[in-house]
Amino acid sequence: MKMKRRIPELARDGGYEFIKNAVLRVQQITTSFYLIWSFRSYKLNIAGSKYKRYLNDNN
């Protein structure tokens, strides 16, 4: 349904607005994914350092 509405917009704007919206959407997705990924890797690094300390204490 949405694509049928977007095709006339694409023809009217010459595709510029459509491409701009697509780029903005991709940027939002990538930035949110990057934030989630960096947060997860940060937590994993904390867990890994605690685990290494635990191994060093018990050897």
JSON list of N, CA and C in Angstrom, two decimals:
[
{"chain": "A", "resi": 1, "resn": "MET", "atom": "N", "xyz": [0.84, -1.20, 0.00]},
{"chain": "A", "resi": 1, "resn": "MET", "atom": "CA", "xyz": [0.00, 0.00, 0.00]},
{"chain": "A", "resi": 1, "resn": "MET", "atom": "C", "xyz": [0.88, 1.25, 0.00]},
{"chain": "A", "resi": 2, "resn": "LYS", "atom": "N", "xyz": [1.89, 1.27, 0.85]},
{"chain": "A", "resi": 2, "resn": "LYS", "atom": "CA", "xyz": [2.74, 2.45, 0.93]},
{"chain": "A", "resi": 2, "resn": "LYS", "atom": "C", "xyz": [3.53, 2.67, -0.36]},
{"chain": "A", "resi": 3, "resn": "MET", "atom": "N", "xyz": [3.99, 1.59, -0.98]},
{"chain": "A", "resi": 3, "resn": "MET", "atom": "CA", "xyz": [4.79, 1.73, -2.19]},
{"chain": "A", "resi": 3, "resn": "MET", "atom": "C", "xyz": [3.96, 2.36, -3.32]},
{"chain": "A", "resi": 4, "resn": "LYS", "atom": "N", "xyz": [2.67, 2.02, -3.41]},
{"chain": "A", "resi": 4, "resn": "LYS", "atom": "CA", "xyz": [1.82, 2.60, -4.45]},
{"chain": "A", "resi": 4, "resn": "LYS", "atom": "C", "xyz": [1.69, 4.11, -4.25]},
{"chain": "A", "resi": 5, "resn": "ARG", "atom": "N", "xyz": [1.67, 4.55, -3.01]},
{"chain": "A", "resi": 5, "resn": "ARG", "atom": "CA", "xyz": [1.58, 5.97, -2.75]},
{"chain": "A", "resi": 5, "resn": "ARG", "atom": "C", "xyz": [2.91, 6.66, -3.02]},
{"chain": "A", "resi": 6, "resn": "ARG", "atom": "N", "xyz": [4.02, 5.96, -2.80]},
{"chain": "A", "resi": 6, "resn": "ARG", "atom": "CA", "xyz": [5.32, 6.60, -2.94]},
{"chain": "A", "resi": 6, "resn": "ARG", "atom": "C", "xyz": [5.75, 6.75, -4.40]},
{"chain": "A", "resi": 7, "resn": "ILE", "atom": "N", "xyz": [5.25, 5.90, -5.29]},
{"chain": "A", "resi": 7, "resn": "ILE", "atom": "CA", "xyz": [5.71, 5.98, -6.68]},
{"chain": "A", "resi": 7, "resn": "ILE", "atom": "C", "xyz": [5.31, 7.32, -7.33]},
{"chain": "A", "resi": 8, "resn": "PRO", "atom": "N", "xyz": [4.09, 7.84, -7.16]},
{"chain": "A", "resi": 8, "resn": "PRO", "atom": "CA", "xyz": [3.80, 9.18, -7.68]},
{"chain": "A", "resi": 8, "resn": "PRO", "atom": "C", "xyz": [4.68, 10.25, -7.05]},
{"chain": "A", "resi": 9, "resn": "GLU", "atom": "N", "xyz": [4.95, 10.14, -5.75]},
{"chain": "A", "resi": 9, "resn": "GLU", "atom": "CA", "xyz": [5.85, 11.10, -5.10]},
{"chain": "A", "resi": 9, "resn": "GLU", "atom": "C", "xyz": [7.21, 11.06, -5.76]},
{"chain": "A", "resi": 10, "resn": "LEU", "atom": "N", "xyz": [7.68, 9.85, -6.02]},
{"chain": "A", "resi": 10, "resn": "LEU", "atom": "CA", "xyz": [8.98, 9.66, -6.65]},
{"chain": "A", "resi": 10, "resn": "LEU", "atom": "C", "xyz": [9.02, 10.36, -8.00]},
{"chain": "A", "resi": 11, "resn": "ALA", "atom": "N", "xyz": [7.94, 10.20, -8.78]},
{"chain": "A", "resi": 11, "resn": "ALA", "atom": "CA", "xyz": [7.90, 10.82, -10.10]},
{"chain": "A", "resi": 11, "resn": "ALA", "atom": "C", "xyz": [7.82, 12.34, -9.99]},
{"chain": "A", "resi": 12, "resn": "ARG", "atom": "N", "xyz": [7.09, 12.85, -9.00]},
{"chain": "A", "resi": 12, "resn": "ARG", "atom": "CA", "xyz": [6.89, 14.29, -8.87]},
{"chain": "A", "resi": 12, "resn": "ARG", "atom": "C", "xyz": [8.16, 14.99, -8.39]},
{"chain": "A", "resi": 13, "resn": "ASP", "atom": "N", "xyz": [8.83, 14.41, -7.39]},
{"chain": "A", "resi": 13, "resn": "ASP", "atom": "CA", "xyz": [10.02, 15.05, -6.83]},
{"chain": "A", "resi": 13, "resn": "ASP", "atom": "C", "xyz": [11.27, 14.75, -7.63]},
{"chain": "A", "resi": 14, "resn": "GLY", "atom": "N", "xyz": [11.18, 13.87, -8.60]},
{"chain": "A", "resi": 14, "resn": "GLY", "atom": "CA", "xyz": [12.38, 13.46, -9.29]},
{"chain": "A", "resi": 14, "resn": "GLY", "atom": "C", "xyz": [13.22, 12.53, -8.44]},
{"chain": "A", "resi": 15, "resn": "GLY", "atom": "N", "xyz": [12.64, 11.96, -7.40]},
{"chain": "A", "resi": 15, "resn": "GLY", "atom": "CA", "xyz": [13.34, 10.97, -6.60]},
{"chain": "A", "resi": 15, "resn": "GLY", "atom": "C", "xyz": [14.20, 11.55, -5.50]},
{"chain": "A", "resi": 16, "resn": "TYR", "atom": "N", "xyz": [14.39, 12.88, -5.50]},
{"chain": "A", "resi": 16, "resn": "TYR", "atom": "CA", "xyz": [15.32, 13.47, -4.52]},
{"chain": "A", "resi": 16, "resn": "TYR", "atom": "C", "xyz": [14.81, 13.28, -3.10]},
{"chain": "A", "resi": 17, "resn": "GLU", "atom": "N", "xyz": [13.55, 13.64, -2.88]},
{"chain": "A", "resi": 17, "resn": "GLU", "atom": "CA", "xyz": [12.98, 13.56, -1.53]},
{"chain": "A", "resi": 17, "resn": "GLU", "atom": "C", "xyz": [12.93, 12.11, -1.06]},
{"chain": "A", "resi": 18, "resn": "PHE", "atom": "N", "xyz": [12.57, 11.22, -1.96]},
{"chain": "A", "resi": 18, "resn": "PHE", "atom": "CA", "xyz": [12.49, 9.79, -1.64]},
{"chain": "A", "resi": 18, "resn": "PHE", "atom": "C", "xyz": [13.86, 9.27, -1.21]},
{"chain": "A", "resi": 19, "resn": "ILE", "atom": "N", "xyz": [14.89, 9.63, -1.98]},
{"chain": "A", "resi": 19, "resn": "ILE", "atom": "CA", "xyz": [16.25, 9.17, -1.65]},
{"chain": "A", "resi": 19, "resn": "ILE", "atom": "C", "xyz": [16.69, 9.76, -0.32]},
{"chain": "A", "resi": 20, "resn": "LYS", "atom": "N", "xyz": [16.37, 11.05, -0.11]},
{"chain": "A", "resi": 20, "resn": "LYS", "atom": "CA", "xyz": [16.78, 11.71, 1.13]},
{"chain": "A", "resi": 20, "resn": "LYS", "atom": "C", "xyz": [16.14, 11.02, 2.33]},
{"chain": "A", "resi": 21, "resn": "ASN", "atom": "N", "xyz": [14.84, 10.71, 2.23]},
{"chain": "A", "resi": 21, "resn": "ASN", "atom": "CA", "xyz": [14.16, 10.02, 3.32]},
{"chain": "A", "resi": 21, "resn": "ASN", "atom": "C", "xyz": [14.75, 8.64, 3.56]},
{"chain": "A", "resi": 22, "resn": "ALA", "atom": "N", "xyz": [15.07, 7.93, 2.47]},
{"chain": "A", "resi": 22, "resn": "ALA", "atom": "CA", "xyz": [15.66, 6.60, 2.62]},
{"chain": "A", "resi": 22, "resn": "ALA", "atom": "C", "xyz": [17.00, 6.69, 3.32]},
{"chain": "A", "resi": 23, "resn": "VAL", "atom": "N", "xyz": [17.81, 7.67, 2.93]},
{"chain": "A", "resi": 23, "resn": "VAL", "atom": "CA", "xyz": [19.14, 7.83, 3.55]},
{"chain": "A", "resi": 23, "resn": "VAL", "atom": "C", "xyz": [19.00, 8.15, 5.02]},
{"chain": "A", "resi": 24, "resn": "LEU", "atom": "N", "xyz": [18.06, 9.05, 5.35]},
{"chain": "A", "resi": 24, "resn": "LEU", "atom": "CA", "xyz": [17.85, 9.40, 6.76]},
{"chain": "A", "resi": 24, "resn": "LEU", "atom": "C", "xyz": [17.42, 8.18, 7.56]},
{"chain": "A", "resi": 25, "resn": "ARG", "atom": "N", "xyz": [16.53, 7.37, 6.98]},
{"chain": "A", "resi": 25, "resn": "ARG", "atom": "CA", "xyz": [16.05, 6.18, 7.69]},
{"chain": "A", "resi": 25, "resn": "ARG", "atom": "C", "xyz": [17.20, 5.21, 7.92]},
{"chain": "A", "resi": 26, "resn": "VAL", "atom": "N", "xyz": [18.03, 5.02, 6.89]},
{"chain": "A", "resi": 26, "resn": "VAL", "atom": "CA", "xyz": [19.18, 4.12, 7.03]},
{"chain": "A", "resi": 26, "resn": "VAL", "atom": "C", "xyz": [20.13, 4.63, 8.09]},
{"chain": "A", "resi": 27, "resn": "GLN", "atom": "N", "xyz": [20.36, 5.94, 8.12]},
{"chain": "A", "resi": 27, "resn": "GLN", "atom": "CA", "xyz": [21.26, 6.51, 9.13]},
{"chain": "A", "resi": 27, "resn": "GLN", "atom": "C", "xyz": [20.70, 6.29, 10.53]},
{"chain": "A", "resi": 28, "resn": "GLN", "atom": "N", "xyz": [19.40, 6.48, 10.71]},
{"chain": "A", "resi": 28, "resn": "GLN", "atom": "CA", "xyz": [18.79, 6.25, 12.02]},
{"chain": "A", "resi": 28, "resn": "GLN", "atom": "C", "xyz": [18.98, 4.81, 12.45]},
{"chain": "A", "resi": 29, "resn": "ILE", "atom": "N", "xyz": [18.72, 3.87, 11.53]},
{"chain": "A", "resi": 29, "resn": "ILE", "atom": "CA", "xyz": [18.85, 2.45, 11.86]},
{"chain": "A", "resi": 29, "resn": "ILE", "atom": "C", "xyz": [20.28, 2.12, 12.23]},
{"chain": "A", "resi": 30, "resn": "THR", "atom": "N", "xyz": [21.24, 2.62, 11.43]},
{"chain": "A", "resi": 30, "resn": "THR", "atom": "CA", "xyz": [22.64, 2.28, 11.69]},
{"chain": "A", "resi": 30, "resn": "THR", "atom": "C", "xyz": [23.12, 2.89, 13.00]},
{"chain": "A", "resi": 31, "resn": "THR", "atom": "N", "xyz": [22.70, 4.13, 13.30]},
{"chain": "A", "resi": 31, "resn": "THR", "atom": "CA", "xyz": [23.15, 4.75, 14.54]},
{"chain": "A", "resi": 31, "resn": "THR", "atom": "C", "xyz": [22.57, 4.02, 15.75]},
{"chain": "A", "resi": 32, "resn": "SER", "atom": "N", "xyz": [21.28, 3.65, 15.68]},
{"chain": "A", "resi": 32, "resn": "SER", "atom": "CA", "xyz": [20.70, 2.93, 16.81]},
{"chain": "A", "resi": 32, "resn": "SER", "atom": "C", "xyz": [21.36, 1.57, 16.97]},
{"chain": "A", "resi": 33, "resn": "PHE", "atom": "N", "xyz": [21.61, 0.89, 15.85]},
{"chain": "A", "resi": 33, "resn": "PHE", "atom": "CA", "xyz": [22.28, -0.41, 15.91]},
{"chain": "A", "resi": 33, "resn": "PHE", "atom": "C", "xyz": [23.68, -0.26, 16.48]},
{"chain": "A", "resi": 34, "resn": "TYR", "atom": "N", "xyz": [24.38, 0.82, 16.08]},
{"chain": "A", "resi": 34, "resn": "TYR", "atom": "CA", "xyz": [25.74, 1.04, 16.59]},
{"chain": "A", "resi": 34, "resn": "TYR", "atom": "C", "xyz": [25.72, 1.30, 18.09]},
{"chain": "A", "resi": 35, "resn": "LEU", "atom": "N", "xyz": [24.75, 2.09, 18.55]},
{"chain": "A", "resi": 35, "resn": "LEU", "atom": "CA", "xyz": [24.65, 2.37, 19.99]},
{"chain": "A", "resi": 35, "resn": "LEU", "atom": "C", "xyz": [24.39, 1.09, 20.76]},
{"chain": "A", "resi": 36, "resn": "ILE", "atom": "N", "xyz": [23.44, 0.28, 20.28]},
{"chain": "A", "resi": 36, "resn": "ILE", "atom": "CA", "xyz": [23.13, -0.99, 20.96]},
{"chain": "A", "resi": 36, "resn": "ILE", "atom": "C", "xyz": [24.35, -1.89, 20.96]},
{"chain": "A", "resi": 37, "resn": "TRP", "atom": "N", "xyz": [25.04, -1.98, 19.81]},
{"chain": "A", "resi": 37, "resn": "TRP", "atom": "CA", "xyz": [26.18, -2.87, 19.69]},
{"chain": "A", "resi": 37, "resn": "TRP", "atom": "C", "xyz": [27.32, -2.43, 20.60]},
{"chain": "A", "resi": 38, "resn": "SER", "atom": "N", "xyz": [27.58, -1.09, 20.65]},
{"chain": "A", "resi": 38, "resn": "SER", "atom": "CA", "xyz": [28.67, -0.60, 21.49]},
{"chain": "A", "resi": 38, "resn": "SER", "atom": "C", "xyz": [28.33, -0.84, 22.96]},
{"chain": "A", "resi": 39, "resn": "PHE", "atom": "N", "xyz": [27.06, -0.65, 23.34]},
{"chain": "A", "resi": 39, "resn": "PHE", "atom": "CA", "xyz": [26.66, -0.90, 24.72]},
{"chain": "A", "resi": 39, "resn": "PHE", "atom": "C", "xyz": [26.85, -2.37, 25.07]},
{"chain": "A", "resi": 40, "resn": "ARG", "atom": "N", "xyz": [26.45, -3.27, 24.15]},
{"chain": "A", "resi": 40, "resn": "ARG", "atom": "CA", "xyz": [26.60, -4.70, 24.41]},
{"chain": "A", "resi": 40, "resn": "ARG", "atom": "C", "xyz": [28.06, -5.08, 24.51]},
{"chain": "A", "resi": 41, "resn": "SER", "atom": "N", "xyz": [28.90, -4.56, 23.62]},
{"chain": "A", "resi": 41, "resn": "SER", "atom": "CA", "xyz": [30.32, -4.91, 23.65]},
{"chain": "A", "resi": 41, "resn": "SER", "atom": "C", "xyz": [30.96, -4.36, 24.92]},
{"chain": "A", "resi": 42, "resn": "TYR", "atom": "N", "xyz": [30.49, -3.17, 25.37]},
{"chain": "A", "resi": 42, "resn": "TYR", "atom": "CA", "xyz": [30.99, -2.59, 26.62]},
{"chain": "A", "resi": 42, "resn": "TYR", "atom": "C", "xyz": [30.67, -3.52, 27.79]},
{"chain": "A", "resi": 43, "resn": "LYS", "atom": "N", "xyz": [29.42, -4.00, 27.85]},
{"chain": "A", "resi": 43, "resn": "LYS", "atom": "CA", "xyz": [29.04, -4.95, 28.90]},
{"chain": "A", "resi": 43, "resn": "LYS", "atom": "C", "xyz": [29.85, -6.23, 28.81]},
{"chain": "A", "resi": 44, "resn": "LEU", "atom": "N", "xyz": [30.07, -6.71, 27.58]},
{"chain": "A", "resi": 44, "resn": "LEU", "atom": "CA", "xyz": [30.85, -7.93, 27.39]},
{"chain": "A", "resi": 44, "resn": "LEU", "atom": "C", "xyz": [32.29, -7.71, 27.85]},
{"chain": "A", "resi": 45, "resn": "ASN", "atom": "N", "xyz": [32.84, -6.53, 27.58]},
{"chain": "A", "resi": 45, "resn": "ASN", "atom": "CA", "xyz": [34.21, -6.25, 28.02]},
{"chain": "A", "resi": 45, "resn": "ASN", "atom": "C", "xyz": [34.30, -6.26, 29.54]},
{"chain": "A", "resi": 46, "resn": "ILE", "atom": "N", "xyz": [33.30, -5.68, 30.22]},
{"chain": "A", "resi": 46, "resn": "ILE", "atom": "CA", "xyz": [33.29, -5.69, 31.68]},
{"chain": "A", "resi": 46, "resn": "ILE", "atom": "C", "xyz": [33.23, -7.13, 32.18]},
{"chain": "A", "resi": 47, "resn": "ALA", "atom": "N", "xyz": [32.33, -7.92, 31.58]},
{"chain": "A", "resi": 47, "resn": "ALA", "atom": "CA", "xyz": [32.20, -9.32, 32.01]},
{"chain": "A", "resi": 47, "resn": "ALA", "atom": "C", "xyz": [33.50, -10.07, 31.74]},
{"chain": "A", "resi": 48, "resn": "GLY", "atom": "N", "xyz": [34.13, -9.83, 30.59]},
{"chain": "A", "resi": 48, "resn": "GLY", "atom": "CA", "xyz": [35.36, -10.52, 30.25]},
{"chain": "A", "resi": 48, "resn": "GLY", "atom": "C", "xyz": [36.48, -10.16, 31.21]},
{"chain": "A", "resi": 49, "resn": "SER", "atom": "N", "xyz": [36.58, -8.88, 31.59]},
{"chain": "A", "resi": 49, "resn": "SER", "atom": "CA", "xyz": [37.65, -8.49, 32.51]},
{"chain": "A", "resi": 49, "resn": "SER", "atom": "C", "xyz": [37.41, -9.10, 33.89]},
{"chain": "A", "resi": 50, "resn": "LYS", "atom": "N", "xyz": [36.15, -9.16, 34.32]},
{"chain": "A", "resi": 50, "resn": "LYS", "atom": "CA", "xyz": [35.85, -9.80, 35.61]},
{"chain": "A", "resi": 50, "resn": "LYS", "atom": "C", "xyz": [36.21, -11.28, 35.56]},
{"chain": "A", "resi": 51, "resn": "TYR", "atom": "N", "xyz": [35.90, -11.94, 34.43]},
{"chain": "A", "resi": 51, "resn": "TYR", "atom": "CA", "xyz": [36.19, -13.36, 34.28]},
{"chain": "A", "resi": 51, "resn": "TYR", "atom": "C", "xyz": [37.69, -13.61, 34.28]},
{"chain": "A", "resi": 52, "resn": "LYS", "atom": "N", "xyz": [38.45, -12.74, 33.59]},
{"chain": "A", "resi": 52, "resn": "LYS", "atom": "CA", "xyz": [39.91, -12.88, 33.58]},
{"chain": "A", "resi": 52, "resn": "LYS", "atom": "C", "xyz": [40.48, -12.71, 34.99]},
{"chain": "A", "resi": 53, "resn": "ARG", "atom": "N", "xyz": [39.95, -11.73, 35.73]},
{"chain": "A", "resi": 53, "resn": "ARG", "atom": "CA", "xyz": [40.41, -11.51, 37.09]},
{"chain": "A", "resi": 53, "resn": "ARG", "atom": "C", "xyz": [40.11, -12.74, 37.95]},
{"chain": "A", "resi": 54, "resn": "TYR", "atom": "N", "xyz": [38.92, -13.31, 37.75]},
{"chain": "A", "resi": 54, "resn": "TYR", "atom": "CA", "xyz": [38.53, -14.52, 38.48]},
{"chain": "A", "resi": 54, "resn": "TYR", "atom": "C", "xyz": [39.49, -15.66, 38.17]},
{"chain": "A", "resi": 55, "resn": "LEU", "atom": "N", "xyz": [39.85, -15.83, 36.90]},
{"chain": "A", "resi": 55, "resn": "LEU", "atom": "CA", "xyz": [40.79, -16.89, 36.53]},
{"chain": "A", "resi": 55, "resn": "LEU", "atom": "C", "xyz": [42.16, -16.63, 37.15]},
{"chain": "A", "resi": 56, "resn": "ASN", "atom": "N", "xyz": [42.60, -15.38, 37.14]},
{"chain": "A", "resi": 56, "resn": "ASN", "atom": "CA", "xyz": [43.92, -15.07, 37.69]},
{"chain": "A", "resi": 56, "resn": "ASN", "atom": "C", "xyz": [43.96, -15.30, 39.20]},
{"chain": "A", "resi": 57, "resn": "ASP", "atom": "N", "xyz": [42.86, -15.01, 39.89]},
{"chain": "A", "resi": 57, "resn": "ASP", "atom": "CA", "xyz": [42.83, -15.20, 41.34]},
{"chain": "A", "resi": 57, "resn": "ASP", "atom": "C", "xyz": [42.86, -16.68, 41.70]},
{"chain": "A", "resi": 58, "resn": "ASN", "atom": "N", "xyz": [42.26, -17.53, 40.86]},
{"chain": "A", "resi": 58, "resn": "ASN", "atom": "CA", "xyz": [42.13, -18.94, 41.22]},
{"chain": "A", "resi": 58, "resn": "ASN", "atom": "C", "xyz": [43.24, -19.82, 40.67]},
{"chain": "A", "resi": 59, "resn": "ASN", "atom": "N", "xyz": [44.24, -19.23, 40.01]},
{"chain": "A", "resi": 59, "resn": "ASN", "atom": "CA", "xyz": [45.33, -20.06, 39.48]},
{"chain": "A", "resi": 59, "resn": "ASN", "atom": "C", "xyz": [46.53, -20.06, 40.40]}
]
